[in-house]
Amino acid sequence: MNKHMQFRMGFLYLALAALCAFPVAAQDAPDVGPHPPQPMKPMESHIGKVTGHAKDAKMNYRRYCAGCHGDQGDGNGENAVWLDPKPRDFTMATFKCRSTVTGTLPTDEDLFDTIGRGLTNSNMPIWNTFSDQQRADFVAYIKTFSPRWEKEKAGDPIKIPAEPPVTIESISHGKALFTKLECWKCHGPQGKGDGPSAATLTDSKDQPIRPYNFAGGGDDSRLKCGSTNSEVYKIFITGVDGTPMPSFADVIQPNDAWDLVHFLRTLQVTRHSKENDVLKAAGGKIPAYVEKQSEAPASQSENKAAGGGN
Amino acid sequence: MRVSKPCIAVLVATLCPALMFGGTISGKVTYTGTPVKQKPIDMGKEPSCAKQHATPITTETVVTGANNVLENVVVYISAGADDTTVPSQAVTFTQKGCQYIPHVVVLHTGQELQVVNADQTSHNIHPMPTVNREWNKSQPPGSPNLSEKFDQPEFIKVKCNIHPWMAGRFAVLKTSHYSITGDSGGFSLPNLPPGKYTITAWHEDYGTQTQDVTITGNETKSIDFSFKAKAY
């Protein structure tokens, strides 16, 4: 091969290489799924020391979440028609399990916990197979579906005071509150989810919804937003947004709220708990609550002062 | 820019009467056709409310008066009157006899809404907005009034999940030039400076209608709205 030929061959190789390489370089990375690619919002989440990035959750969301929650996050995935309750519509940015007051956005941690905990009595499984980083990425991704996350901050987390000891009195007072606050209207007198208003309940998308049945399940029974006493406390203070369950934050005092938690535990008749132990030790019957004088501490000190004077 | 004193005097002289008296847009809201019959409400599950009603009440989706008058229509200025002053007085929304009084509450964005429970039963107040934030609060008997506000203009459905027949509306407007029709069907929007206005009439079941009106001075313009009744 002479020099001239070598040059010509080299030119040909170059031209061939350019032909092959150019179309690949000119195309974007192929998109997965039926929808055209959309520019990704650079959303982050912050859970402790972990920072989640929306872009890192894209593939996992499509693989594990979109089937129910939909590619667009609107709760209209292809499985949604078969599900009851329906998958969450992330475009509404209304969430059930929050540590924040009703009508506000949840914290990143609230969403992170929900993914890891799953939602009992629904098709949302416990996604604890994902790493903390992956769950944080999901949280960031979920926040791309509603513009509220750019305009609003998460609500203020509610304050939960230290839990007082469980006594038969606290259970008895809790039962009185359950009656007074009319929890039984939906949840039923025995907490079986069969109260007089239960049959007509609908969620905010007009789908029928059942009130929680406390009596079902044993030691493995879970409540919607966590199983610890603090999480039970939280649920009726924050309310379960998007459902008929309202917030009782304005109408119940912190210590009264703890008494209510203690009573609710006794409704879980087959679940082992300190509340059920206390109830058993007291003979298995909740005594009628005797209303204390509302000015009891003041009158007591008065009495003492009067006694001291005599 | 320098404006001479006589010029300001002329301006004040022409503007002030308009500001003080201004134009008025008034009229009447009626319907054509046959409105759907309202359903009677069975409050048997809530005796404390049932006994407050000598005769059973009905739903209030469409409330009509004599001579085809359509009630509960919010007539307001949707364009032309920039009105950012939030009224300092609160609007009251009362739950009594397991009904909302009034059925349609009109309030300005940011204006305080006082929610009263006058019943001997718990209610939960559950507005279902799409633009504003959805919330849901319990209000047992004897508890203090709730104080709420909405930031964005929107017609919001509000309900009580415990008593599913309770359904009202919050009409959140960014104007205080509004009127709501009663049993005469009449409305009046007074104190309007000269200008071009868009008047919107909104009904919870029949939707909205708009008309453009120009006010040139101290005059009263008459416009009427007529909604076609839905047969179902």
Tab-separated table of N, CA and C in Angstrom, chain B residues 84-157:
chain	number	residue	atom	x	y	z
B	84	THR	N	-57.826	44.811	47.181
B	84	THR	CA	-56.924	44.005	47.992
B	84	THR	C	-57.161	44.217	49.488
B	85	THR	N	-58.090	45.142	49.817
B	85	THR	CA	-58.345	45.400	51.235
B	85	THR	C	-59.157	44.249	51.818
B	86	VAL	N	-58.562	43.581	52.798
B	86	VAL	CA	-59.256	42.460	53.420
B	86	VAL	C	-60.146	43.007	54.534
B	87	PRO	N	-61.454	42.727	54.484
B	87	PRO	CA	-62.331	43.225	55.553
B	87	PRO	C	-61.872	42.705	56.910
B	88	SER	N	-61.874	43.602	57.916
B	88	SER	CA	-61.375	43.195	59.232
B	88	SER	C	-62.429	42.397	59.999
B	89	GLN	N	-63.668	42.532	59.605
B	89	GLN	CA	-64.744	41.814	60.292
B	89	GLN	C	-64.765	40.344	59.868
B	90	ALA	N	-64.942	39.458	60.847
B	90	ALA	CA	-64.991	38.036	60.541
B	90	ALA	C	-66.360	37.640	59.981
B	91	VAL	N	-66.378	36.596	59.191
B	91	VAL	CA	-67.615	36.038	58.662
B	91	VAL	C	-67.945	34.804	59.497
B	92	THR	N	-69.213	34.644	59.854
B	92	THR	CA	-69.584	33.522	60.720
B	92	THR	C	-70.293	32.422	59.934
B	93	PHE	N	-69.918	31.218	60.256
B	93	PHE	CA	-70.462	30.027	59.605
B	93	PHE	C	-70.903	29.096	60.734
B	94	THR	N	-72.211	28.883	60.845
B	94	THR	CA	-72.743	28.172	62.008
B	94	THR	C	-73.293	26.806	61.627
B	95	GLN	N	-72.983	25.831	62.474
B	95	GLN	CA	-73.567	24.509	62.326
B	95	GLN	C	-74.688	24.402	63.348
B	96	LYS	N	-75.915	24.352	62.856
B	96	LYS	CA	-77.072	24.321	63.769
B	96	LYS	C	-78.131	23.389	63.192
B	97	GLY	N	-78.604	22.484	64.031
B	97	GLY	CA	-79.581	21.511	63.556
B	97	GLY	C	-79.013	20.650	62.445
B	98	CYS	N	-77.688	20.410	62.518
B	98	CYS	CA	-76.974	19.631	61.493
B	98	CYS	C	-77.159	20.220	60.095
B	99	GLN	N	-77.220	21.562	60.067
B	99	GLN	CA	-77.257	22.283	58.791
B	99	GLN	C	-76.210	23.378	58.850
B	100	TYR	N	-75.780	23.841	57.682
B	100	TYR	CA	-74.865	24.971	57.630
B	100	TYR	C	-75.663	26.255	57.439
B	101	ILE	N	-75.396	27.228	58.301
B	101	ILE	CA	-76.064	28.519	58.194
B	101	ILE	C	-74.993	29.613	58.109
B	102	PRO	N	-74.878	30.325	56.998
B	102	PRO	CA	-75.628	30.108	55.761
B	102	PRO	C	-75.073	28.913	54.971
B	103	HIS	N	-75.863	28.501	54.002
B	103	HIS	CA	-75.445	27.373	53.157
B	103	HIS	C	-74.233	27.757	52.296
B	104	VAL	N	-74.231	29.000	51.820
B	104	VAL	CA	-73.077	29.519	51.064
B	104	VAL	C	-72.511	30.714	51.830
B	105	VAL	N	-71.254	30.621	52.207
B	105	VAL	CA	-70.569	31.722	52.896
B	105	VAL	C	-69.682	32.429	51.887
B	106	VAL	N	-69.771	33.754	51.833
B	106	VAL	CA	-68.875	34.503	50.947
B	106	VAL	C	-67.850	35.221	51.814
B	107	LEU	N	-66.588	35.085	51.450
B	107	LEU	CA	-65.554	35.790	52.197
B	107	LEU	C	-64.403	36.173	51.278
B	108	HIS	N	-63.671	37.178	51.728
B	108	HIS	CA	-62.525	37.687	50.976
B	108	HIS	C	-61.327	36.791	51.275
B	109	THR	N	-60.409	36.677	50.325
B	109	THR	CA	-59.167	35.955	50.619
B	109	THR	C	-58.511	36.602	51.840
B	110	GLY	N	-58.077	35.774	52.752
B	110	GLY	CA	-57.414	36.283	53.954
B	110	GLY	C	-58.362	36.744	55.045
B	111	GLN	N	-59.659	36.817	54.740
B	111	GLN	CA	-60.620	37.271	55.756
B	111	GLN	C	-60.885	36.147	56.761
B	112	GLU	N	-61.098	36.555	58.020
B	112	GLU	CA	-61.304	35.545	59.060
B	112	GLU	C	-62.683	34.896	58.929
B	113	LEU	N	-62.693	33.578	59.058
B	113	LEU	CA	-63.927	32.807	59.067
B	113	LEU	C	-64.084	32.196	60.448
B	114	GLN	N	-65.191	32.519	61.111
B	114	GLN	CA	-65.459	31.943	62.436
B	114	GLN	C	-66.418	30.785	62.250
B	115	VAL	N	-65.992	29.597	62.676
B	115	VAL	CA	-66.841	28.413	62.552
B	115	VAL	C	-67.428	28.095	63.923
B	116	VAL	N	-68.770	28.080	63.995
B	116	VAL	CA	-69.474	27.902	65.263
B	116	VAL	C	-70.208	26.567	65.261
B	117	ASN	N	-70.078	25.822	66.348
B	117	ASN	CA	-70.909	24.633	66.517
B	117	ASN	C	-71.972	24.927	67.564
B	118	ALA	N	-73.207	25.124	67.116
B	118	ALA	CA	-74.302	25.429	68.031
B	118	ALA	C	-75.082	24.158	68.371
B	119	ASP	N	-74.576	22.998	67.966
B	119	ASP	CA	-75.298	21.740	68.171
B	119	ASP	C	-74.804	20.999	69.399
B	120	GLN	N	-75.589	20.004	69.795
B	120	GLN	CA	-75.209	19.140	70.914
B	120	GLN	C	-74.523	17.872	70.413
B	121	THR	N	-73.943	17.948	69.233
B	121	THR	CA	-73.232	16.807	68.672
B	121	THR	C	-71.920	17.304	68.067
B	122	SER	N	-70.963	16.397	67.920
B	122	SER	CA	-69.696	16.753	67.267
B	122	SER	C	-69.905	16.932	65.770
B	123	HIS	N	-69.229	17.913	65.218
B	123	HIS	CA	-69.137	18.017	63.766
B	123	HIS	C	-67.667	18.006	63.391
B	124	ASN	N	-67.366	17.540	62.185
B	124	ASN	CA	-66.037	17.800	61.666
B	124	ASN	C	-66.168	18.700	60.448
B	125	ILE	N	-65.343	19.738	60.428
B	125	ILE	CA	-65.405	20.712	59.337
B	125	ILE	C	-64.313	20.313	58.347
B	126	HIS	N	-64.755	19.940	57.165
B	126	HIS	CA	-63.836	19.356	56.184
B	126	HIS	C	-63.994	20.065	54.840
B	127	PRO	N	-63.296	21.195	54.647
B	127	PRO	CA	-63.316	21.824	53.328
B	127	PRO	C	-62.507	20.988	52.332
B	128	MET	N	-62.992	20.959	51.092
B	128	MET	CA	-62.342	20.129	50.075
B	128	MET	C	-61.865	20.996	48.916
B	129	PRO	N	-60.909	21.867	49.170
B	129	PRO	CA	-60.433	22.746	48.100
B	129	PRO	C	-59.471	22.018	47.165
B	130	THR	N	-59.181	22.632	46.033
B	130	THR	CA	-58.126	22.107	45.172
B	130	THR	C	-56.985	23.109	45.048
B	131	VAL	N	-57.301	24.390	45.190
B	131	VAL	CA	-56.257	25.417	45.105
B	131	VAL	C	-55.700	25.712	46.496
B	132	ASN	N	-56.605	25.915	47.454
B	132	ASN	CA	-56.169	26.100	48.839
B	132	ASN	C	-55.828	24.736	49.436
B	133	ARG	N	-55.361	24.741	50.696
B	133	ARG	CA	-55.017	23.480	51.347
B	133	ARG	C	-56.255	22.834	51.952
B	134	GLU	N	-56.324	21.524	51.817
B	134	GLU	CA	-57.403	20.771	52.451
B	134	GLU	C	-57.058	20.550	53.918
B	135	TRP	N	-58.045	20.764	54.814
B	135	TRP	CA	-57.854	20.414	56.215
B	135	TRP	C	-59.143	19.828	56.747
B	136	ASN	N	-59.096	19.328	57.953
B	136	ASN	CA	-60.247	18.624	58.518
B	136	ASN	C	-60.132	18.692	60.036
B	137	LYS	N	-61.083	19.394	60.675
B	137	LYS	CA	-60.982	19.584	62.118
B	137	LYS	C	-62.267	19.173	62.821
B	138	SER	N	-62.079	18.550	63.979
B	138	SER	CA	-63.217	18.154	64.797
B	138	SER	C	-63.651	19.332	65.663
B	139	GLN	N	-64.968	19.447	65.863
B	139	GLN	CA	-65.490	20.496	66.745
B	139	GLN	C	-66.624	19.917	67.591
B	140	PRO	N	-66.271	19.338	68.747
B	140	PRO	CA	-67.305	18.769	69.607
B	140	PRO	C	-68.192	19.868	70.194
B	141	PRO	N	-69.376	19.487	70.722
B	141	PRO	CA	-70.270	20.511	71.270
B	141	PRO	C	-69.589	21.308	72.379
B	142	GLY	N	-69.854	22.580	72.430
B	142	GLY	CA	-69.307	23.421	73.488
B	142	GLY	C	-67.871	23.844	73.278
B	143	SER	N	-67.235	23.415	72.196
B	143	SER	CA	-65.843	23.827	72.005
B	143	SER	C	-65.790	25.211	71.363
B	144	PRO	N	-64.674	25.917	71.568
B	144	PRO	CA	-64.593	27.286	71.041
B	144	PRO	C	-64.693	27.330	69.518
B	145	ASN	N	-65.028	28.524	69.005
B	145	ASN	CA	-65.124	28.694	67.554
B	145	ASN	C	-63.769	28.436	66.913
B	146	LEU	N	-63.808	27.931	65.699
B	146	LEU	CA	-62.572	27.802	64.932
B	146	LEU	C	-62.376	29.091	64.150
B	147	SER	N	-61.150	29.530	64.057
B	147	SER	CA	-60.837	30.716	63.273
B	147	SER	C	-59.951	30.286	62.106
B	148	GLU	N	-60.470	30.479	60.894
B	148	GLU	CA	-59.759	29.998	59.707
B	148	GLU	C	-59.692	31.087	58.658
B	149	LYS	N	-58.826	30.895	57.671
B	149	LYS	CA	-58.851	31.763	56.489
B	149	LYS	C	-58.317	31.006	55.281
B	150	PHE	N	-58.662	31.527	54.107
B	150	PHE	CA	-58.196	30.927	52.856
B	150	PHE	C	-57.445	31.976	52.051
B	151	ASP	N	-56.317	31.580	51.491
B	151	ASP	CA	-55.446	32.553	50.824
B	151	ASP	C	-55.778	32.772	49.352
B	152	GLN	N	-56.363	31.767	48.720
B	152	GLN	CA	-56.580	31.855	47.275
B	152	GLN	C	-58.070	31.898	46.960
B	153	PRO	N	-58.458	32.671	45.910
B	153	PRO	CA	-59.874	32.678	45.538
B	153	PRO	C	-60.295	31.305	44.999
B	154	GLU	N	-61.406	30.798	45.506
B	154	GLU	CA	-61.856	29.459	45.096
B	154	GLU	C	-63.257	29.218	45.638
B	155	PHE	N	-64.055	28.425	44.929
B	155	PHE	CA	-65.335	27.966	45.460
B	155	PHE	C	-65.098	26.587	46.066
B	156	ILE	N	-65.231	26.520	47.373
B	156	ILE	CA	-64.811	25.319	48.091
B	156	ILE	C	-66.029	24.604	48.654
B	157	LYS	N	-66.087	23.306	48.394
B	157	LYS	CA	-67.140	22.500	49.017
B	157	LYS	C	-66.695	22.175	50.436
